[in-house]
Coordinates of C-alpha atoms in Angstrom, one line a residue:
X812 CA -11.3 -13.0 19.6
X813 CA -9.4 -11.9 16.4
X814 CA -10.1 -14.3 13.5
X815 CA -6.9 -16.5 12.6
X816 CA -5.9 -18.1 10.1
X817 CA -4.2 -21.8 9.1
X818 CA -1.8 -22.4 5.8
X819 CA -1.5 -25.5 4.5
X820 CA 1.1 -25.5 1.6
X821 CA 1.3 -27.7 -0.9
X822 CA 3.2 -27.9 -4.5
X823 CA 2.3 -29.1 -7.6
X824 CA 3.8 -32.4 -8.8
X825 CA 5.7 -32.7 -12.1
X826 CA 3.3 -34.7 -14.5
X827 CA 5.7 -35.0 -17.3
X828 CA 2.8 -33.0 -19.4
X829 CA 4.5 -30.6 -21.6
X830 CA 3.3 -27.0 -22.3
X831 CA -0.5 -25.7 -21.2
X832 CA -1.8 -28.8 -20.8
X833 CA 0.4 -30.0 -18.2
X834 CA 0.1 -26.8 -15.6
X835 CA -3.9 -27.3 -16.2
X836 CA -3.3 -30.8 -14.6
X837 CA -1.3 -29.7 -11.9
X838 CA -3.4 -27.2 -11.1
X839 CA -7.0 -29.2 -11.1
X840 CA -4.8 -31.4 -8.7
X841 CA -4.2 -28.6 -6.5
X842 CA -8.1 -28.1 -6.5
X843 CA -9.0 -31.6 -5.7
X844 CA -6.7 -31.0 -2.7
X845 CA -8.1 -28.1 -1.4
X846 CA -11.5 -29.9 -1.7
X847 CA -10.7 -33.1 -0.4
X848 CA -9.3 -30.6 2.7
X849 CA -11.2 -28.2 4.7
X850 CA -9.9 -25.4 2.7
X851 CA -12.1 -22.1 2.7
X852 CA -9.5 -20.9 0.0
X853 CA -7.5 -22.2 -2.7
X854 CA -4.4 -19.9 -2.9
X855 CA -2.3 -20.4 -6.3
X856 CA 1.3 -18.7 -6.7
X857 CA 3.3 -19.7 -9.7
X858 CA 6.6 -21.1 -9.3
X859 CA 7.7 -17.8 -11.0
X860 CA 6.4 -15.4 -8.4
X861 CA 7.2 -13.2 -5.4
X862 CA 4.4 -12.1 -3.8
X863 CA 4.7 -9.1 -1.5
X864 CA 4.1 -9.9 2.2
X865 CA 0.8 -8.2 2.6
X866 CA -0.4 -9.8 -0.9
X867 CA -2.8 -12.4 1.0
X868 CA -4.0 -10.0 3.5
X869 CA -4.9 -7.9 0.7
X870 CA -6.4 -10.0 -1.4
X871 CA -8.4 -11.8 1.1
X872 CA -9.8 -7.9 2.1
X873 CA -11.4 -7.4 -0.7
X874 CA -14.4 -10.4 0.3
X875 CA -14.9 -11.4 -3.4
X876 CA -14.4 -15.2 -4.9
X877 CA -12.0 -14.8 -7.0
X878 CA -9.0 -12.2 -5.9
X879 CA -6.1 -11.7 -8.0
X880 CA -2.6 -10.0 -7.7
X881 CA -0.3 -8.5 -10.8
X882 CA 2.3 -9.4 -12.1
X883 CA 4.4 -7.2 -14.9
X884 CA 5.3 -9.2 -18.4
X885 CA 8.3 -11.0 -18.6
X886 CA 9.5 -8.4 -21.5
X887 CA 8.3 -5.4 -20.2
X888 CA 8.0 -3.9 -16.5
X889 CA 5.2 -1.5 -17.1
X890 CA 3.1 -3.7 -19.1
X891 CA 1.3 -5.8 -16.5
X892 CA -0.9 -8.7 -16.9
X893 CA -3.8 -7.3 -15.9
X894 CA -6.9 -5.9 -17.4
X895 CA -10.7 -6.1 -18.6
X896 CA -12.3 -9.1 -20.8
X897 CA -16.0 -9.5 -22.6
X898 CA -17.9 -12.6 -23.0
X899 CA -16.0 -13.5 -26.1
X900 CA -12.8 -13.8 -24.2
X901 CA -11.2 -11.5 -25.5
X902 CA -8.8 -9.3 -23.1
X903 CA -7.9 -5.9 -23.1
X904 CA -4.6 -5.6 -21.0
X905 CA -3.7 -2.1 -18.8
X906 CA -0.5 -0.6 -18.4
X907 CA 1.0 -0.7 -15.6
X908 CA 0.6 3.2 -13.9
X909 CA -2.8 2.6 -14.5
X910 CA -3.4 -0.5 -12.0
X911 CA -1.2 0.1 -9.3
X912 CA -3.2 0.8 -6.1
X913 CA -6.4 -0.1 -8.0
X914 CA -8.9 -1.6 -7.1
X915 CA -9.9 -3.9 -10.8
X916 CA -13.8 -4.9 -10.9
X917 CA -16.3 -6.0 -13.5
X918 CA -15.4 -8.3 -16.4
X919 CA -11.7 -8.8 -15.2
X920 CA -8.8 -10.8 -15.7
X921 CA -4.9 -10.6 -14.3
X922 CA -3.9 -14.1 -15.1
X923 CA -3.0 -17.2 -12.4
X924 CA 0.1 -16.3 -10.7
X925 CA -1.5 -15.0 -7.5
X926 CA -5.2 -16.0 -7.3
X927 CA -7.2 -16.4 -4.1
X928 CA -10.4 -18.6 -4.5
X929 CA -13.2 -18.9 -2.2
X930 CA -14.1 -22.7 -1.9
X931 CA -17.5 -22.5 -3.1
X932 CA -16.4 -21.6 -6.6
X933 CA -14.6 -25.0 -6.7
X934 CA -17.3 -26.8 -5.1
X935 CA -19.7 -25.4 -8.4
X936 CA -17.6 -27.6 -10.7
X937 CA -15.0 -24.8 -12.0
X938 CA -11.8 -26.0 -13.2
X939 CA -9.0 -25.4 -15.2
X940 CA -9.3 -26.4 -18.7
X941 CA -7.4 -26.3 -21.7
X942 CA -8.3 -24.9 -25.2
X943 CA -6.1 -24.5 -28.1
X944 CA -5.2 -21.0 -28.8
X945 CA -7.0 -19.6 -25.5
X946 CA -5.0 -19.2 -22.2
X947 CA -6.4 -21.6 -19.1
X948 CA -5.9 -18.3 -17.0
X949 CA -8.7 -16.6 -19.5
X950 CA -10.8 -19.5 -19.4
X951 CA -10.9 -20.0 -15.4
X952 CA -11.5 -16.6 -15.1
X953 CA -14.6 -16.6 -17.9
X954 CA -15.9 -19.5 -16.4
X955 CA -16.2 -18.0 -12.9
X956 CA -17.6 -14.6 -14.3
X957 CA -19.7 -16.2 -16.4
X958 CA -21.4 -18.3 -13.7
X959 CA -21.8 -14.9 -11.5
X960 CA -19.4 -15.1 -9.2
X961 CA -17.7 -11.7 -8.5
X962 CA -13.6 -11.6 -9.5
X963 CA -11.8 -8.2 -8.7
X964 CA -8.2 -7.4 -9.4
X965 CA -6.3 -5.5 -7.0
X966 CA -3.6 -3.5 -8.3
X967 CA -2.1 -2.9 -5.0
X968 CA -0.2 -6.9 -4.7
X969 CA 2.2 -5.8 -7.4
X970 CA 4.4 -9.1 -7.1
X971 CA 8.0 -10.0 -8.6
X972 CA 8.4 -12.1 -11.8
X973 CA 11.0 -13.7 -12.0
X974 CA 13.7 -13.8 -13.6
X975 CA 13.5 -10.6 -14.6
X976 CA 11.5 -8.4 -12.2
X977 CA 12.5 -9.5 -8.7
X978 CA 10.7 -7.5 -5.9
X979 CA 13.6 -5.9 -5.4
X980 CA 13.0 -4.9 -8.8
X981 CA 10.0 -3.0 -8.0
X982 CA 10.3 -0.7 -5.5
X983 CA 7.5 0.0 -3.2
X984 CA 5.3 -2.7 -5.3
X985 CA 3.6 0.1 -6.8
X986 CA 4.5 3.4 -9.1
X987 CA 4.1 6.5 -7.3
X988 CA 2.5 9.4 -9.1
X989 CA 4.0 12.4 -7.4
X990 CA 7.4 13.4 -5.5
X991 CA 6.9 14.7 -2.0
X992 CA 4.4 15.4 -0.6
X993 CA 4.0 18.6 2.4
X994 CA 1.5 18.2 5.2
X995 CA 0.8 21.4 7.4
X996 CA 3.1 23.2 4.6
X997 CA 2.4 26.2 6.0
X998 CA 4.2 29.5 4.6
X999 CA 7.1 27.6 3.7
X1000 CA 5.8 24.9 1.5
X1001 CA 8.7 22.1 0.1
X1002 CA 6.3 19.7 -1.3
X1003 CA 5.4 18.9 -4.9
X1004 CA 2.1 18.9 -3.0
X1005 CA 1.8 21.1 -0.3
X1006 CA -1.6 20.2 2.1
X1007 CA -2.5 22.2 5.0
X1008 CA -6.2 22.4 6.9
X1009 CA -5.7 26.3 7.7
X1010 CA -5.6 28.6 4.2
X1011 CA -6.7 31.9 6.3
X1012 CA -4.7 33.0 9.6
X1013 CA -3.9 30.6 12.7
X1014 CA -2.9 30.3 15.9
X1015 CA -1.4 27.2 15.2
X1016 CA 1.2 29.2 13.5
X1017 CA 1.5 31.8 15.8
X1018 CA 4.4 32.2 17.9
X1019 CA 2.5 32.7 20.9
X1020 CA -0.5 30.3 20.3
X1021 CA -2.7 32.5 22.5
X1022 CA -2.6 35.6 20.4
X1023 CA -3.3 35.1 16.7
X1024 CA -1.5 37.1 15.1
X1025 CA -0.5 35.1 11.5
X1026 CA -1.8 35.6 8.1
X1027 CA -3.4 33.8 5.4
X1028 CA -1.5 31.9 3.3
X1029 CA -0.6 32.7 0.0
X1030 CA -2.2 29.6 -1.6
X1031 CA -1.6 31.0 -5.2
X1032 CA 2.1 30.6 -5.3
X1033 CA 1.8 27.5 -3.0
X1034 CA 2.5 24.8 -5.7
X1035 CA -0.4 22.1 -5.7
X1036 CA -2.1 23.7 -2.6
X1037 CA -4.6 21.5 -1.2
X1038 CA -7.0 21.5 2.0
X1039 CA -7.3 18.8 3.8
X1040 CA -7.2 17.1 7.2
X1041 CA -3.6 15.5 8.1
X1042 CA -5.6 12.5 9.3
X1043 CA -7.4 11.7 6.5
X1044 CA -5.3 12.6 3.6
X1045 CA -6.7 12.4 0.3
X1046 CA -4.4 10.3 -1.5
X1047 CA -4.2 6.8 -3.1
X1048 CA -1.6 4.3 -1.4
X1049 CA 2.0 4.8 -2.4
X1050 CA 0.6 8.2 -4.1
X1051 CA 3.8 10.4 -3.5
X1052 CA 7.6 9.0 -3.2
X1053 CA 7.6 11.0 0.2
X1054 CA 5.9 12.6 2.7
X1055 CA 7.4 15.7 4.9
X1056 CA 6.1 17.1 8.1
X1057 CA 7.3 20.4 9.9
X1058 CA 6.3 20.9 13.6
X1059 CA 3.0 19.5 13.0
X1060 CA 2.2 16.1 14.8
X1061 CA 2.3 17.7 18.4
X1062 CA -0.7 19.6 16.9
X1063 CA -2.9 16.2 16.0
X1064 CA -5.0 14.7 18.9
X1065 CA -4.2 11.1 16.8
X1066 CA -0.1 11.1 16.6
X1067 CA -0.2 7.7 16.1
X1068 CA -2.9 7.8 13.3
X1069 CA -0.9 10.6 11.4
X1070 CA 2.1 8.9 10.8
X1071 CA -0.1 5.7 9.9
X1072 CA -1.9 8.2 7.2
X1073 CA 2.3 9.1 6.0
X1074 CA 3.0 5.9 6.0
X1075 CA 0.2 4.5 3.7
X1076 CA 0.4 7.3 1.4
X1077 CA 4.7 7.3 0.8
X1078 CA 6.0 4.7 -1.1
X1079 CA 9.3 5.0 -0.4
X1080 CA 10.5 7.7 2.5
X1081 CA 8.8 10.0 5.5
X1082 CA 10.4 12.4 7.2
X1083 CA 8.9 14.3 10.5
X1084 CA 10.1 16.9 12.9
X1085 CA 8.5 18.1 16.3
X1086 CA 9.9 19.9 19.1
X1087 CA 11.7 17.9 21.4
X1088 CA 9.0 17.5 24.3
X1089 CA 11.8 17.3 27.2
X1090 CA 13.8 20.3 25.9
X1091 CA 12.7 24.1 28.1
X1092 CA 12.5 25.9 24.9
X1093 CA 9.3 23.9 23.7
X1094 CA 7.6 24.1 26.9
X1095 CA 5.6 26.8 28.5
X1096 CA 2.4 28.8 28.4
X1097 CA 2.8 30.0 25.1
X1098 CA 2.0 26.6 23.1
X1099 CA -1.3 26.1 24.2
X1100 CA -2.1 24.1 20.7
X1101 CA 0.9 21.6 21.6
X1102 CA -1.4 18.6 22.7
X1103 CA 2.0 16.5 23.3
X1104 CA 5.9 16.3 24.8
X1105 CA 7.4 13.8 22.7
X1106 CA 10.8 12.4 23.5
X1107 CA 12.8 10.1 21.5
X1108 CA 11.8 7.1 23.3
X1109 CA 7.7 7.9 22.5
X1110 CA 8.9 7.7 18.8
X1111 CA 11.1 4.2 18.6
X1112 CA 8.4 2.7 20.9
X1113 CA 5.5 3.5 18.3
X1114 CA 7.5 2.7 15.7
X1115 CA 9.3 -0.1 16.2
X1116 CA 5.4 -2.0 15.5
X1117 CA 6.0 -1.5 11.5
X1118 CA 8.1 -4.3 10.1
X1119 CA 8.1 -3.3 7.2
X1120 CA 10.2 0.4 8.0
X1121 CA 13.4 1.1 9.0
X1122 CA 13.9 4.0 11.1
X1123 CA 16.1 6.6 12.6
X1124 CA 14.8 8.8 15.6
X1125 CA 17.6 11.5 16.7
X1126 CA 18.2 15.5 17.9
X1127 CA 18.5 17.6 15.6
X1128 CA 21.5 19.8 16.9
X1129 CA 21.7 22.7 14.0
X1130 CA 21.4 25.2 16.9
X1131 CA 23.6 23.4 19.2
X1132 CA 20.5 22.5 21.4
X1133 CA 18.5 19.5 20.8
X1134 CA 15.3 21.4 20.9
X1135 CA 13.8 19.6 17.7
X1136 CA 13.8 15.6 16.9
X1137 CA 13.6 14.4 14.0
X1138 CA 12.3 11.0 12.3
X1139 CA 13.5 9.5 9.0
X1140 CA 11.6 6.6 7.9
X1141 CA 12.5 4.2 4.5
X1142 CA 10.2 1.7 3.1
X1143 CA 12.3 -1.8 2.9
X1144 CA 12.5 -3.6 -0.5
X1145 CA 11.6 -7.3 0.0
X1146 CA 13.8 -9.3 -2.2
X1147 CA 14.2 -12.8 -3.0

């Protein structure tokens, strides 16, 4: 049976405390809750931020006792709270192209605004504390360390801080590092980063796959050539804007698993084209490598499972046939 789990929300009352000292009372109150409950986490999101739909799930992954999302600075978008501290609390803070999709570990510190706490760190006696010229969020998070519990950050819950930064704000929840990226480029790479599993001569590009008569590819004037396996792409999360695919998936024995893999690696966009399964022209003897007929239908049926993509599966009618579909996919923004 898949595990499950129970929310129980609660809010923080107004205690009339003004400043630092009042948010360390409502948030020791908040701990007395969970612990008075049968809360295996404590799970604390300021008033102030949007936290993007998979942040729990994420943070939860990572099986440590302290998890914490990132937020950017109220006065600056790429300057996130976020970074590595020492036994003399002091903080060094990261920017922000260096956290997204990280995973933080070791001495760390990302303040309170999303913080997931496994009970038994409450049950040793940590709480929030104030002390004049030191953040609370520094001092819960060198109290935990310091007691040898294990804290990580993870760069990839990039939430909204509001007013300023809205998730809406923040595309994507994380800065991609490259534009688009090619997989199977082939001979007629488009990518900023072309990948393809075959640098010397296939039958997969062959027009009759039973004869091979292709080349190698000219992987010197491919721009950012790299070999790899279209299942198991060697790229960060949200590493490339986009992802592009030309006549490649009814190749892959996983379908399904490739355009998970574009998926997870695009932060904004995918596009994919395949021959149109249920069209003459992509049938016969001569496509031996062509593991599947897709249809239109196999498409919005798979992908109608990702909630967090829109999608548009059509013909493609260039040649006045619809021998070739075509799939457009676009990350959606999640706004206040």
């Amino acid at each position: 049976m898949e595990p499950y789990a129970v929310f129980e929300v609660v809010v923080s009352r107004p205690n009339g405390i003004p400043g630092i000292e009042g948010i360390v009372k409502a948030q020791n109150e908040l701990v007395d809750r969970a612990l008075e409950g049968s809360w295996d986490y404590l799970w604390i999101v300021q008033a102030d931020v949007e936290v993007p739909p998979d942040g729990f799930q994420k943070l939860y992954g990572l099986g440590v006792d302290v998890a914490q999302g990132v937020v950017p600075r109220h006065d600056d978008r790429e300057a996130l709270i976020a970074g590595f501290m020492d036994e003399a609390k002091k903080v060094w803070y990261l920017p922000r192209n260096v956290v997204s999709g990280q995973i933080l570990s070791g001495w760390v510190f990302a303040g309170l605004s999303c913080t997931l706490i496994r009970r038994r760190v409450l049950e040793a006696g940590i709480r929030f504390r104030y002390e004049r010229g030191v953040g609370e969020d520094i001092l819960f998070m060198f109290d935990v360390q310091s007691r040898g519990f294990v804290a990580k950050v993870h760069g990839g819950v990039l939430c909204g801080h509001l007013p300023e930064w809205p998730l809406g704000s923040v595309p994507n929840f994380m800065s991609p590092a490259f534009g688009v990226l090619d997989v199977g480029c082939g001979h007629r790479a488009q990518g900023d980063v072309n990948v393809d599993l075959f640098p010397e001569a296939s039958a997969h590009r062959a027009a009759d796959q039973r004869v091979n008569d292709d080349v190698a590819l000219h992987v010197h004037e491919i721009p950012n050539f790299v070999v790899a396996d279209a299942l198991h792409l060697p790229f960060r999360d949200g590493a490339f804007e986009g992802s592009y695919s030309w006549h490649l998936i009814e190749h892959l024995p996983d379908p399904e698993g490739f355009l998970r893999e574009l998926m997870r690696i695009s932060a904004e966009k995918i596009e994919v084209r395949c021959p149109n399964g249920e069209h003459l022209s992509c049938k016969g003897e001569t496509k031996p490598l062509h593991l599947h007929d897709f249809s239109l239908q196999w498409f919005r049926e798979k992908l109608c499972a990702y909630s967090d993509w829109d999608f548009s599966v059509r013909w493609d009618y260039s040649q006045s046939e619809p021998w070739e579909i075509v799939v457009l996919g676009v990350r959606r923004v999640y706004a206040a």
